[in-house]
Amino acid sequence: MAAAGAARDAATATGGGAAPFTLRHLHLSLRVGFAAAGAGRLRGAARLELRCVRAGSREVVLDAHPALSVLGAWLLPPGGAGEGEGEGRELRFESRPFASYGTALHLALPEEPRPGELLVVRIDYETGEGPGVCWLSPEQTAGKQKPYMYTQGQAVLNRSFFPGFDTPAVKCTYSATVQVPEGFTAVMSATTWEKQKDNTFVFKMEHPIPSYLIALAVGDIVSAEVGPRSRVWAEPCLIEAAKKEYDGVIEEFLAVGEKLFGPYVWGRYDVLFMPPSFPFGGMENPCITFVTPCLLAGDRSLVDVIIHEISHSWFGNLVTNATWGEFWLNEGFTMYAQRRISTEVYGSAYTCLEAATGRALLRQHMDTTGEEHPLNKLRVVIEPGVNPDDTYNETPYEKGFCFVSYLAHLAGDQGKFDAFLQVGAALCWGRGVQEAVCGSRQWGCAREAVITWHGPPCPSPQAYVEQFKFQSITADDALNFFLEFFPDLKKQGVESHPGQRRTQRLGGSQPSSIQTWRAAGPASQHSESLALWLPAPGLPSQHWSYCRPICALDLGLSSAQCSQQELLVPGCKPSPGQQLGLTWEEVWDARSPTCGLGAPPAPLPTPLRRSGVRSLAQHAGLAALPARPVPGAAADEAGGRTGRAVGS
């Protein structure tokens, strides 16, 4: 399955959505072997079921990597299993340079295939420690007893895991058999799995997904149920903490997500807590999200971080950016969805405080890298010398969120934009399905609203998620559909207004934002008091979410030369591994005689201290809080930095 707009992805050797072949199904047959020291080996075969979509090609080109050693390639008879070595017709193959992050594997076909013809090729290979295949020694795990391996595909790392179409423009179903050593368990991002004899695990993903979402982890892993369709996975020494922290929580978030964006199609939603050396906050692999064990705070203060990964179930996993140059289609919509869910669960005050923190992160990033930097645009040109991983910064997240918020503003109100995302599709599913999702009364209101905006539903208008589910799309696909859904905006020529053209919005440096953070007032009051008028006894800081102490610490640094001890408010200091680590480390360094690696202390830029803004309350348009300032406060001489919540 190729992209809706058949986009050409410059980050893949295959041609992406414009390739002469489309991938229908991928099967991996793997054997995992750990080494006594260092990286282990992954050996097996990749079987690709291809369909020719354009005549004129006598070769199949796949993405690969120098870490991946190809042992042989075969053209199999249609319908052949092809599990054994030497079956089928052997193919000549050659690995050629492509980019700094991969190579191109060329398979020569014996004859030119006809359009519509099905081909099955098998590549036998082995791989060790590539950028997408990580091997951990026992010392790098929580239990310290057994080694561990996992894969990380985003953005273009899975080409070191298996040869294939490593581009988000191409989606396919996949299956896998994974043989592991005795005493180990394998998990994958699959809708079904079972353990067979000889320590072999069988997986199947029945929905088409891009290659970067195919993930594998092998280790001393056990599980515990935490909801009707969720379980947590972790090493035995962490499983009780994981169960206690997330029991009943995930289902609440999933239910709200379904109410807002439609049915959760992936079956189960499991969470795998990785070893402490896992270097990412989280990865939204479908059916099983990989996350850092830092989320096990012990007091459920970080459970809301899972909302972001759950939101990817609709935006990113179901509807996917066709190229990494428009990464904001994944992350901007996901940030918007995350904040819609958090508003339903925690209220608008919490969401606005968290969003203001994110906007501050974006401001800091822009100040550090320069607003005109090519990677700070929503539409990034992936050209030679640009690694798609470089697009990972605050821009697709927070600037993308601002742009999606701008679209919601154009829609007129929250209800209409909610309908654009999901409710319109309710008329296509039928009343029974939608009533099961969000109730009879809500379905009736949605139906009446859609008829009011679009006329009688014949044919029924489909919403964004329903229109593009299981597809990869471009920004033009999304924006053209938005204008079709709201024809009045198209008639008004909204894109022809000065500064409103999509090329300016997607290629400009400034975020599109109409958000105001007034609702953050109730959530930010205590943070403001703590940061600007320390010490402030009696504040209920022990029950804060992570956003509040981050806000307090950042403002404490930016607004006053507070001593380290003044910032050590009881109940506010984070426990080991919590998200506040980066910000707290800055508090420690900024107030010590030397900073970091022995450098003299220096003011740090603060994103909230600009244009005369001295406090988050003022930033949000709230009245200043009357209280006693800290002696020696010098807002213009100290800075701070706000840390992003972990999560991808």
Coordinates of C-alpha atoms in Angstrom, one line a residue, residues 58-296:
R58 CA 14.2 -5.5 -14.2
E59 CA 15.3 -5.1 -10.6
V60 CA 13.9 -4.7 -7.1
V61 CA 15.6 -2.1 -5.0
L62 CA 15.4 -2.4 -1.2
D63 CA 16.7 -0.4 1.7
A64 CA 19.6 -2.0 3.6
H65 CA 22.5 -1.1 5.8
P66 CA 26.3 -1.9 6.1
A67 CA 25.5 -3.7 9.4
L68 CA 23.2 -6.1 7.5
S69 CA 25.0 -8.9 5.7
V70 CA 23.0 -10.4 2.8
L71 CA 23.7 -14.2 2.4
G72 CA 21.5 -14.9 -0.6
A73 CA 18.4 -13.9 -2.5
W74 CA 15.8 -16.0 -4.3
L75 CA 12.7 -15.5 -6.5
L76 CA 10.1 -17.9 -5.1
P77 CA 7.2 -19.5 -6.9
P78 CA 3.8 -17.8 -6.2
G79 CA 2.4 -19.0 -3.0
G80 CA 5.6 -20.8 -2.0
A81 CA 6.5 -20.7 1.7
G82 CA 10.2 -20.4 0.9
E83 CA 11.4 -21.0 4.5
G84 CA 14.2 -23.3 3.5
E85 CA 17.5 -22.1 2.1
G86 CA 18.1 -22.6 -1.6
E87 CA 14.4 -22.8 -2.6
G88 CA 13.2 -20.9 -5.7
R89 CA 15.4 -19.2 -8.3
E90 CA 18.5 -17.6 -7.1
L91 CA 18.9 -13.9 -7.8
R92 CA 22.0 -11.8 -8.4
F93 CA 22.3 -9.0 -5.8
E94 CA 24.5 -6.0 -5.2
S95 CA 24.7 -3.5 -2.3
R96 CA 25.4 0.0 -3.5
P97 CA 26.0 3.3 -1.5
F98 CA 22.9 5.4 -0.9
A99 CA 23.2 7.7 2.1
S100 CA 25.1 8.0 5.4
Y101 CA 22.2 6.1 7.1
G102 CA 21.9 3.2 4.7
T103 CA 22.6 1.4 1.4
A104 CA 20.6 0.2 -1.6
L105 CA 20.2 -3.5 -2.2
H106 CA 19.6 -4.2 -5.9
L107 CA 18.1 -7.6 -6.8
A108 CA 18.3 -8.5 -10.5
L109 CA 15.1 -10.1 -11.9
P110 CA 15.3 -12.8 -14.6
E111 CA 12.7 -11.0 -16.6
E112 CA 10.6 -7.8 -16.6
P113 CA 7.4 -8.3 -14.6
R114 CA 4.0 -7.2 -16.0
P115 CA 1.9 -4.6 -14.2
G116 CA -0.3 -6.4 -11.7
E117 CA 2.0 -9.4 -11.5
L118 CA 2.8 -10.8 -8.1
L119 CA 6.4 -11.5 -7.1
V120 CA 7.8 -13.2 -3.9
V121 CA 11.4 -12.7 -3.1
R122 CA 13.4 -14.0 -0.1
I123 CA 16.6 -12.5 1.3
D124 CA 18.6 -14.5 3.7
Y125 CA 20.7 -12.3 6.0
E126 CA 22.2 -11.7 9.4
T127 CA 22.8 -8.5 11.3
G128 CA 24.6 -7.6 14.5
E129 CA 24.7 -4.2 16.2
G130 CA 23.3 -1.7 13.7
P131 CA 21.7 1.6 14.5
G132 CA 18.2 0.0 14.7
V133 CA 19.3 -3.3 16.5
C134 CA 20.5 -2.7 20.1
W135 CA 22.1 -5.3 22.4
L136 CA 22.3 -4.8 26.1
S137 CA 24.6 -6.7 28.5
P138 CA 23.1 -7.9 31.8
E139 CA 24.7 -4.9 33.6
Q140 CA 22.6 -2.6 31.4
T141 CA 19.3 -4.1 32.4
A142 CA 17.2 -3.6 35.6
G143 CA 17.6 -7.2 36.7
K144 CA 21.3 -7.5 36.0
Q145 CA 20.9 -11.2 35.2
K146 CA 20.3 -11.7 31.5
P147 CA 21.1 -9.8 28.3
Y148 CA 18.4 -8.0 26.3
M149 CA 17.9 -6.9 22.7
Y150 CA 15.4 -4.6 21.1
T151 CA 14.9 -2.7 17.8
Q152 CA 14.1 0.9 17.2
G153 CA 12.9 1.8 13.7
Q154 CA 12.0 5.5 13.7
A155 CA 13.0 7.2 11.5
V156 CA 15.1 5.2 9.0
L157 CA 16.8 2.7 11.3
N158 CA 14.9 -0.5 10.5
R159 CA 16.9 -1.0 7.3
S160 CA 19.6 -2.3 9.7
F161 CA 17.0 -4.8 11.1
F162 CA 15.7 -6.2 7.8
P163 CA 15.9 -5.4 4.1
G164 CA 12.7 -3.8 2.8
F165 CA 10.9 -0.6 2.0
D166 CA 12.1 1.6 4.9
T167 CA 9.8 4.6 4.2
P168 CA 6.6 5.7 5.8
A169 CA 5.1 6.1 2.3
V170 CA 4.7 2.3 2.0
K171 CA 2.5 0.2 4.4
C172 CA 2.1 -3.5 4.6
T173 CA 0.9 -6.3 6.9
Y174 CA 3.6 -8.5 8.4
S175 CA 4.2 -11.7 10.2
A176 CA 7.2 -13.2 12.0
T177 CA 8.5 -16.3 13.7
V178 CA 11.2 -15.6 16.2
Q179 CA 13.3 -18.3 17.9
V180 CA 15.0 -17.2 21.1
P181 CA 17.2 -18.9 23.7
E182 CA 15.7 -20.8 26.6
G183 CA 14.5 -18.5 29.4
F184 CA 13.8 -15.5 27.1
T185 CA 10.6 -14.0 25.8
A186 CA 10.0 -12.2 22.5
V187 CA 7.4 -9.5 22.0
M188 CA 6.6 -7.6 18.8
S189 CA 4.3 -4.8 17.6
A190 CA 1.7 -7.3 16.4
T191 CA -2.1 -7.9 16.8
T192 CA -1.7 -11.6 17.6
W193 CA 1.1 -13.7 19.0
E194 CA 1.6 -17.1 20.5
K195 CA 4.5 -19.2 21.9
Q196 CA 5.2 -22.5 20.2
K197 CA 7.6 -25.3 20.9
D198 CA 11.4 -24.8 20.8
N199 CA 11.0 -21.3 22.3
T200 CA 9.6 -20.0 19.1
F201 CA 7.2 -17.1 19.1
V202 CA 4.8 -16.4 16.2
F203 CA 3.5 -12.9 15.5
K204 CA 1.0 -11.4 13.0
M205 CA 0.1 -7.8 12.3
E206 CA -3.2 -7.8 10.4
H207 CA -3.3 -4.1 9.6
P208 CA -0.9 -2.4 7.2
I209 CA 1.8 -0.3 8.9
P210 CA 5.0 1.4 7.8
S211 CA 8.3 -0.3 8.3
Y212 CA 9.4 1.9 11.2
L213 CA 6.6 0.6 13.4
I214 CA 7.8 -3.1 13.2
A215 CA 9.5 -3.6 16.5
L216 CA 11.0 -6.6 18.4
A217 CA 12.3 -7.0 22.0
V218 CA 13.8 -10.1 23.5
G219 CA 14.7 -10.5 27.2
D220 CA 13.7 -11.7 30.6
I221 CA 10.2 -10.2 30.2
V222 CA 7.0 -11.0 32.1
S223 CA 3.5 -9.4 31.9
A224 CA 0.6 -8.4 34.1
E225 CA -2.9 -7.4 33.1
V226 CA -3.9 -3.8 33.9
G227 CA -7.1 -3.5 32.0
P228 CA -9.6 -5.3 29.7
R229 CA -7.3 -4.9 26.7
S230 CA -4.0 -3.8 28.2
R231 CA -1.1 -5.4 30.0
V232 CA 2.3 -4.1 31.1
W233 CA 5.5 -6.0 30.2
A234 CA 8.7 -5.6 32.1
E235 CA 11.6 -7.4 33.7
P236 CA 10.5 -9.4 36.8
C237 CA 12.0 -6.9 39.2
L238 CA 9.8 -4.1 37.7
I239 CA 6.5 -5.8 37.0
E240 CA 4.8 -5.1 40.3
A241 CA 5.7 -1.4 40.2
A242 CA 4.4 -1.3 36.6
K243 CA 1.2 -3.0 37.5
K244 CA 0.6 -0.7 40.5
E245 CA 1.3 2.4 38.5
Y246 CA -0.8 1.7 35.5
D247 CA -3.6 -0.5 36.7
G248 CA -6.9 0.9 35.3
V249 CA -5.2 4.0 33.9
I250 CA -4.7 3.0 30.3
E251 CA -8.3 2.0 29.7
E252 CA -9.5 5.4 30.8
F253 CA -7.2 7.1 28.3
L254 CA -8.2 4.7 25.5
A255 CA -11.9 5.2 26.2
V256 CA -11.6 9.0 25.9
G257 CA -9.5 8.6 22.7
E258 CA -12.2 6.5 21.2
K259 CA -14.9 9.0 22.1
L260 CA -13.0 11.8 20.4
F261 CA -11.3 10.0 17.4
G262 CA -13.2 6.8 16.7
P263 CA -12.6 3.1 17.4
Y264 CA -9.3 1.9 18.6
V265 CA -8.5 -0.6 15.8
W266 CA -5.3 -2.3 17.1
G267 CA -6.9 -4.7 19.5
R268 CA -4.7 -4.6 22.6
Y269 CA -2.7 -1.7 23.9
D270 CA 0.2 -3.0 25.9
V271 CA 3.2 -1.1 27.4
L272 CA 6.7 -2.6 27.6
F273 CA 8.9 -0.9 30.2
M274 CA 12.4 -1.1 28.8
P275 CA 15.7 -1.5 30.7
P276 CA 17.0 1.7 32.3
S277 CA 19.5 2.2 29.4
F278 CA 16.7 2.6 26.9
P279 CA 17.6 6.1 25.5
F280 CA 14.2 7.2 24.4
G281 CA 11.1 8.4 26.3
G282 CA 8.7 6.2 24.3
M283 CA 8.0 4.7 21.0
E284 CA 4.5 4.3 19.7
N285 CA 4.8 0.8 18.2
P286 CA 1.3 -0.4 17.5
C287 CA -0.2 -2.8 20.1
I288 CA 2.8 -2.5 22.4
T289 CA 4.4 0.9 23.2
F290 CA 8.1 0.8 24.3
V291 CA 8.7 3.3 27.1
T292 CA 11.4 4.3 29.5
P293 CA 11.2 2.9 33.1
C294 CA 11.4 6.5 34.2
L295 CA 7.6 6.6 34.0
L296 CA 7.5 4.4 37.1

